[in-house]
CSV table of C-alpha atoms in Angstrom, one decimal:
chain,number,residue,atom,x,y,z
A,291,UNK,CA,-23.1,-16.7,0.5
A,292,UNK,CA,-25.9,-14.2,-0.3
A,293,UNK,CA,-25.7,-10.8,-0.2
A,294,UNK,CA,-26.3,-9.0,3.0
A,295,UNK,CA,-27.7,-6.0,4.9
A,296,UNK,CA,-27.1,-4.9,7.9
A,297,UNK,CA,-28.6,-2.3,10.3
A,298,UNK,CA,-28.7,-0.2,13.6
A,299,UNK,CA,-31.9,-0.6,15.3
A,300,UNK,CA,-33.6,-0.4,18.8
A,301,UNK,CA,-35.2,-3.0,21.0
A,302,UNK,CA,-37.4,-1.8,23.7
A,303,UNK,CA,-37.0,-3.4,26.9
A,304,UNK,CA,-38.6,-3.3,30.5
A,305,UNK,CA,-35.4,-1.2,32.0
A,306,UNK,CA,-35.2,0.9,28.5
A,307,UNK,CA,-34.2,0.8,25.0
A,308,UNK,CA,-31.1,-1.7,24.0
A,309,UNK,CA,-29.0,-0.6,20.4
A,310,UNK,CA,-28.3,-3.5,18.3
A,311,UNK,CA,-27.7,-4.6,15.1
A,312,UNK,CA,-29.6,-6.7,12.8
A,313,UNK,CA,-28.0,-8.6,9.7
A,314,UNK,CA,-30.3,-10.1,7.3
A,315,UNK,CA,-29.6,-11.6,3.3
A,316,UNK,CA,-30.0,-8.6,0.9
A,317,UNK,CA,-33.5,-10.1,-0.3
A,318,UNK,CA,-35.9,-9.2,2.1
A,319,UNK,CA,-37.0,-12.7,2.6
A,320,UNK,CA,-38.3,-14.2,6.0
A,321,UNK,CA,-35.3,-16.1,7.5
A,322,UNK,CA,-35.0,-18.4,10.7
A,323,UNK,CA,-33.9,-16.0,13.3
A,324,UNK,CA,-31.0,-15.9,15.2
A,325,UNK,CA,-30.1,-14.3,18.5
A,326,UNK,CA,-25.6,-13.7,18.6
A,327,UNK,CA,-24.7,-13.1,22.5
A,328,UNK,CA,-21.7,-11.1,22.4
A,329,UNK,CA,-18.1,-11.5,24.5
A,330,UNK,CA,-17.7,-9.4,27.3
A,331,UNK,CA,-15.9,-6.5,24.8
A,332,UNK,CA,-19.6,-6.2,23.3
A,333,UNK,CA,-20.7,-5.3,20.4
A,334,UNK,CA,-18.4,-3.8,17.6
A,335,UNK,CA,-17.3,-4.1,14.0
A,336,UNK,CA,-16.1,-7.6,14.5
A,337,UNK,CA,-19.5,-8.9,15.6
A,338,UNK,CA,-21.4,-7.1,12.9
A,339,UNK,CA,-18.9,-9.4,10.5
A,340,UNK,CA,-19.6,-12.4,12.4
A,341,UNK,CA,-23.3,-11.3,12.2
A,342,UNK,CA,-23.0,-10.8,8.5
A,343,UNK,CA,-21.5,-13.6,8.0
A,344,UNK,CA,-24.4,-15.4,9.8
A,345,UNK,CA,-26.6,-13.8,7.0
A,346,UNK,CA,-25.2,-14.9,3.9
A,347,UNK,CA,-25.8,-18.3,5.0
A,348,UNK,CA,-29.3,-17.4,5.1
A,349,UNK,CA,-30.6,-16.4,8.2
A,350,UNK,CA,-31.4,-12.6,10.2
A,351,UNK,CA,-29.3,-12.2,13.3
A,352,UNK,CA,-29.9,-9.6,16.1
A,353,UNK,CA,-26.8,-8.8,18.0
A,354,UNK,CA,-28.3,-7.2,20.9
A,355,UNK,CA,-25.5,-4.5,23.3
A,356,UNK,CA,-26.4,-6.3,26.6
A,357,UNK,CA,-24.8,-3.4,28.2
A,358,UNK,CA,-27.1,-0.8,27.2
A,359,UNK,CA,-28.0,0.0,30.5
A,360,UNK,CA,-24.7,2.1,30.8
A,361,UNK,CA,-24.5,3.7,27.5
A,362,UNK,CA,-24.7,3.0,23.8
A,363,UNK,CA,-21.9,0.2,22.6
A,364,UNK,CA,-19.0,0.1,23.0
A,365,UNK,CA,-19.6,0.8,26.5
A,366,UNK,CA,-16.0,1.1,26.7
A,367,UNK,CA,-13.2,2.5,24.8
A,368,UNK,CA,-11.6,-0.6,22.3
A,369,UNK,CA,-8.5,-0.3,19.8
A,370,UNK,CA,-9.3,-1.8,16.8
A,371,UNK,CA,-7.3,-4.9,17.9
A,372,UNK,CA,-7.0,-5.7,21.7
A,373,UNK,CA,-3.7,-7.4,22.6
A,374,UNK,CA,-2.8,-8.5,26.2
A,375,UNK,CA,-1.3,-5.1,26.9
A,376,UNK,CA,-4.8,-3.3,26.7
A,377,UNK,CA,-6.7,-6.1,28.6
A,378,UNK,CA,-5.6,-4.9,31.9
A,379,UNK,CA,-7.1,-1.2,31.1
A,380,UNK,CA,-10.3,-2.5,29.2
A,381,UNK,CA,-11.0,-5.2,32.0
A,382,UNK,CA,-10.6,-2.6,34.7
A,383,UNK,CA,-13.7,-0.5,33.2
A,384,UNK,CA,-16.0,-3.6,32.4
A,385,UNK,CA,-15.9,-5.8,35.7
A,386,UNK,CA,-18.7,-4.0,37.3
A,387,UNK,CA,-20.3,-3.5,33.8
A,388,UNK,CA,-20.5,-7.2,33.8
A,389,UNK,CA,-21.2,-7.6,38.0
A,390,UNK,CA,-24.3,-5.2,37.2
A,391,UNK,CA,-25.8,-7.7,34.4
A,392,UNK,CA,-27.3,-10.1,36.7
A,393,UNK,CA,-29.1,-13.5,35.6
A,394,UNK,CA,-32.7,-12.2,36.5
A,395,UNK,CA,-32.1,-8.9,34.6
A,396,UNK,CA,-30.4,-10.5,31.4
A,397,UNK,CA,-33.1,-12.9,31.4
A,398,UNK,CA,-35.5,-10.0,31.5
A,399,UNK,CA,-34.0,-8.6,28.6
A,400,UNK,CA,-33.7,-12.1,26.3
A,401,UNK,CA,-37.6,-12.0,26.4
A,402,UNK,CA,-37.2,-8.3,24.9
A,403,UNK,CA,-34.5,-9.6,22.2
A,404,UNK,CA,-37.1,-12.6,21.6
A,405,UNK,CA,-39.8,-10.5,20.7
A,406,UNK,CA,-37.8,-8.4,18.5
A,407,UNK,CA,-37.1,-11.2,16.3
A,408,UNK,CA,-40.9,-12.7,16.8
A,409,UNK,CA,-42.4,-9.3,15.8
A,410,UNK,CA,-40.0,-8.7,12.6
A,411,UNK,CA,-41.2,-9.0,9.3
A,412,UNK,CA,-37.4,-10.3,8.1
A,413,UNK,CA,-37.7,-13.6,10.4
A,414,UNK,CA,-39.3,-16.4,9.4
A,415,UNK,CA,-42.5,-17.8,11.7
A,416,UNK,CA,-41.1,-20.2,14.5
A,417,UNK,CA,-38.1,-20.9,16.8
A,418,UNK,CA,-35.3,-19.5,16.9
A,419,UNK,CA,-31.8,-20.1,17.4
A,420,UNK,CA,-28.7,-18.4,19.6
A,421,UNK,CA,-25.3,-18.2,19.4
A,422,UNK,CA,-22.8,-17.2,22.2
A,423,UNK,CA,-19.5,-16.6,22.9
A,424,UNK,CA,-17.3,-15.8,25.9
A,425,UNK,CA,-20.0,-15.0,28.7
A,426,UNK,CA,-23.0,-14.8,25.7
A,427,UNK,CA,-22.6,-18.4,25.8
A,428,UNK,CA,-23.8,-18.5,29.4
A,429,UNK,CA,-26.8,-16.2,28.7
A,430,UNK,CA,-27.5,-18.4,25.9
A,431,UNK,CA,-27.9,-21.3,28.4
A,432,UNK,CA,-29.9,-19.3,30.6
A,433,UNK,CA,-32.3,-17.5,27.8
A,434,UNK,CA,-32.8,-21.6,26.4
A,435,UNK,CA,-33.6,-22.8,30.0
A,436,UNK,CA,-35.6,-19.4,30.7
A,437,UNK,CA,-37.6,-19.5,26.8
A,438,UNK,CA,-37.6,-23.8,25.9
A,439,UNK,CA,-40.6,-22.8,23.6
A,440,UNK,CA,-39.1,-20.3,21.7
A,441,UNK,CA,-35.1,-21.3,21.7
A,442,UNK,CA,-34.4,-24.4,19.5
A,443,UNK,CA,-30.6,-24.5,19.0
A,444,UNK,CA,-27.9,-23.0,20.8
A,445,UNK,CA,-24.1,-22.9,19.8
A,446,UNK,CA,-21.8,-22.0,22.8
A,447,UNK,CA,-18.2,-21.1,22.1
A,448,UNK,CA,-15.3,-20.7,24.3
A,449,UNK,CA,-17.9,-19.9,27.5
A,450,UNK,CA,-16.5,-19.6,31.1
A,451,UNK,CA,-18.3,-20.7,34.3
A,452,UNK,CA,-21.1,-23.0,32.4
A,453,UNK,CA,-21.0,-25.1,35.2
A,454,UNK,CA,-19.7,-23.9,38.7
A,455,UNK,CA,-21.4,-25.2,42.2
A,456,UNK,CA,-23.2,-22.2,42.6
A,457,UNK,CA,-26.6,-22.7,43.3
A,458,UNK,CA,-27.2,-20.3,40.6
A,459,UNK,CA,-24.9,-22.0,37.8
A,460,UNK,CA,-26.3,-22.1,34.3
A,461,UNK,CA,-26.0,-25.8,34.3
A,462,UNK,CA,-29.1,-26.5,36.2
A,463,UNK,CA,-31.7,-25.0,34.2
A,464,UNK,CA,-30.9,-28.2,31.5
A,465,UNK,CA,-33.8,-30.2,32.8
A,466,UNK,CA,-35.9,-27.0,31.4
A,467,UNK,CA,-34.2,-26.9,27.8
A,468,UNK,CA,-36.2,-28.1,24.6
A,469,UNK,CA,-33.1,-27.4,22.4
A,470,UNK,CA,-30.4,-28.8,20.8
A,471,UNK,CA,-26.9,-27.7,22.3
A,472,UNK,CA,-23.6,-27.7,21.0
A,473,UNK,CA,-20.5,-26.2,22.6
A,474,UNK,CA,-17.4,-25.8,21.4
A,475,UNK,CA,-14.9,-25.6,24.5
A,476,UNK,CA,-11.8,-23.9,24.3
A,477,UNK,CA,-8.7,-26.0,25.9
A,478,UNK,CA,-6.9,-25.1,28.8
A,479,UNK,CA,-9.8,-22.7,29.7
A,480,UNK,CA,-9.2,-21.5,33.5
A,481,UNK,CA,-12.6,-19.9,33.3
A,482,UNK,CA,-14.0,-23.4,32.8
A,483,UNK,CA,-11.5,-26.0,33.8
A,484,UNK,CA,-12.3,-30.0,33.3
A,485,UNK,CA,-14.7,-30.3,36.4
A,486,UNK,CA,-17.2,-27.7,34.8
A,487,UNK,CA,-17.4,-29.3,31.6
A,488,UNK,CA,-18.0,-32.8,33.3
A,489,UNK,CA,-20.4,-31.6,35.0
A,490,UNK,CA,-22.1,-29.5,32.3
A,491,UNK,CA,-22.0,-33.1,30.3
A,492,UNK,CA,-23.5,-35.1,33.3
A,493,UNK,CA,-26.6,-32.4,33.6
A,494,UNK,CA,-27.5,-32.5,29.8
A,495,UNK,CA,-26.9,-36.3,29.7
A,496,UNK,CA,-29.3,-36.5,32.9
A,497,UNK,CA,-31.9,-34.0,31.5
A,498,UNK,CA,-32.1,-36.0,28.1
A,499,UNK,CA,-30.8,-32.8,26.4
A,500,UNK,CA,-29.7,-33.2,22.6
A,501,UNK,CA,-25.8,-32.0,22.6
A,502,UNK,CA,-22.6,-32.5,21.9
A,503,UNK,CA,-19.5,-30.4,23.6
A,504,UNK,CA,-16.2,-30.6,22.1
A,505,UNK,CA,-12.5,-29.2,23.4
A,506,UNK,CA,-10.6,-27.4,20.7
A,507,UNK,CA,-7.7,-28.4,21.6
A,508,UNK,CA,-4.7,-25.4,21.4
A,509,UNK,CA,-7.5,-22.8,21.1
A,510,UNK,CA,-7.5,-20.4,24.1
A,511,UNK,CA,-10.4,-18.7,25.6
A,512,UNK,CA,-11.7,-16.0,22.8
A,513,UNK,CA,-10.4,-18.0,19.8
A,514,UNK,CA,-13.7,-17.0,17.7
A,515,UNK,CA,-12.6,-12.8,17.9
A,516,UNK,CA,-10.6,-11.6,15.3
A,517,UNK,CA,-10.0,-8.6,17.1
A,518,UNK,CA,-8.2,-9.9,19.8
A,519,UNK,CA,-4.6,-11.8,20.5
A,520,UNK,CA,-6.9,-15.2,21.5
A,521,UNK,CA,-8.2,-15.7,17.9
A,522,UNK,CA,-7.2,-19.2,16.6
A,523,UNK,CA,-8.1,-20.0,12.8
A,524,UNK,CA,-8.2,-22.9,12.7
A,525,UNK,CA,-10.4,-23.1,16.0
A,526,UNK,CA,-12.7,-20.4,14.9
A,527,UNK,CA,-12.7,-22.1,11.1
A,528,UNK,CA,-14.1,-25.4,13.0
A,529,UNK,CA,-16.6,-23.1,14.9
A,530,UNK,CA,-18.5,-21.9,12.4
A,531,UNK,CA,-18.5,-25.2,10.5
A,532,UNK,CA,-20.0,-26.5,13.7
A,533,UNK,CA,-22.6,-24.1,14.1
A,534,UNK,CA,-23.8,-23.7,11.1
A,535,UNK,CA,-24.5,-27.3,10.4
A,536,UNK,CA,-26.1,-27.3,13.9
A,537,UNK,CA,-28.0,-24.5,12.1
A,538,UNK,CA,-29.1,-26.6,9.4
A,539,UNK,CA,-30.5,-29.6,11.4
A,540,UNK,CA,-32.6,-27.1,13.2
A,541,UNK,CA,-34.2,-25.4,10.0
């Protein structure tokens, strides 16, 4: 682990400006970029850690607020740890936040978190990779199928509705994807039950897409966030071994 530094900037976008932040190792140095898709509760200390974290093992992350179309994270008032008595409350306030983020506008904005990384002096020349959790790790599918040129790894953890039969599910954009996938299911998952990860399997199998997707068995949906009642050590432990090998076979 290096040391890091980590700040609040600004991405411009089509529809505005999104707030993010940006962790980067404490040397200024070019580093391969990475692009961390937040849960649903957005972004807030806990992903600046993971972020950080992400850093001292060498690379500069962007952790966009894919929200900021209703305010400045968090979009919503958090405790500092969210157990399954506050869920009911917080949930109530994001659903349409979440309705409103549709595919063709949060693929508008990945080109604007792309860019950001492409134009910044802290990120090395070349591809890029993203991480995702919750629903990031659908618009980490989406922004791979949407940007194969510019997306060479993605790590998707504990993501819901991958793979529905929607004409519209994330699944079908494999047979555009250049990049190497990895997910890292959580078990028992009612947000993506057995038939969606088959079927997720079949259409990267089909589309000759490099992957691997793996069921952490005991781990619920959530297990990477600290903050929260669904973190599972162990599974989150396994998690970031997991990505950040994948992380060192891409750069």
């Amino acid at each position: 682990m290096t040391s890091v530094q980590g700040t609040a900037v600004d991405v411009p976008t089509e529809d505005g400006v999104a707030d993010a932040y940006l962790a980067r190792p404490g040397d200024g140095s070019p580093r391969p970029g990475v692009l961390l898709y937040q849960d649903a509760f957005g972004l807030r200390p806990h992903l600046r850690a993971m972020a950080d974290r992400l850093a001292g093992a060498g690379y500069t992350v962007l952790v966009p607020n894919v929200f900021y179309r209703h305010g400045r994270a968090p979009v919503v008032e958090l405790p500092e740890f969210i157990d399954p008595s506050a869920r009911p409350r917080i949930f109530e306030k994001l659903r349409p936040v979440m309705r409103s983020l549709t595919d063709d506008l949060a693929m508008r904005d990945a080109g604007a978190f792309l860019r950001r990384l492409d134009e910044s002096p802290l990120v090395a020349d070349g591809p890029v990779a993203i991480t995702g959790y919750c629903m990031g790790a659908r618009l980490a599918l989406l922004t791979a199928g949407a940007h194969p040129d510019r997306v060479a790894a993605v790590g998707g953890f504990h993501g819901g509705q991958l793979a529905t039969d929607a004409p519209d599910s994330p699944h079908l954009v494999a047979d555009r994807i250049r990049a190497e996938l990895y997910f890292g299911h959580a078990d028992d998952d009612p947000s993506l039950p057995p038939q969606q990860i088959e079927r997720l399997e079949e259409a990267l199998t089909a589309a000759g897409v490099r992957h691997r997707c793996e069921v952490y068995e005991g781990a619920h949906h959530g297990f990477t966030q600290a903050d929260t009642a669904a973190y599972h050590e162990g599974a989150a432990e396994r998690h970031w071994a997991a990505l950040l090998d994948l992380l060192k076979r891409t750069f």
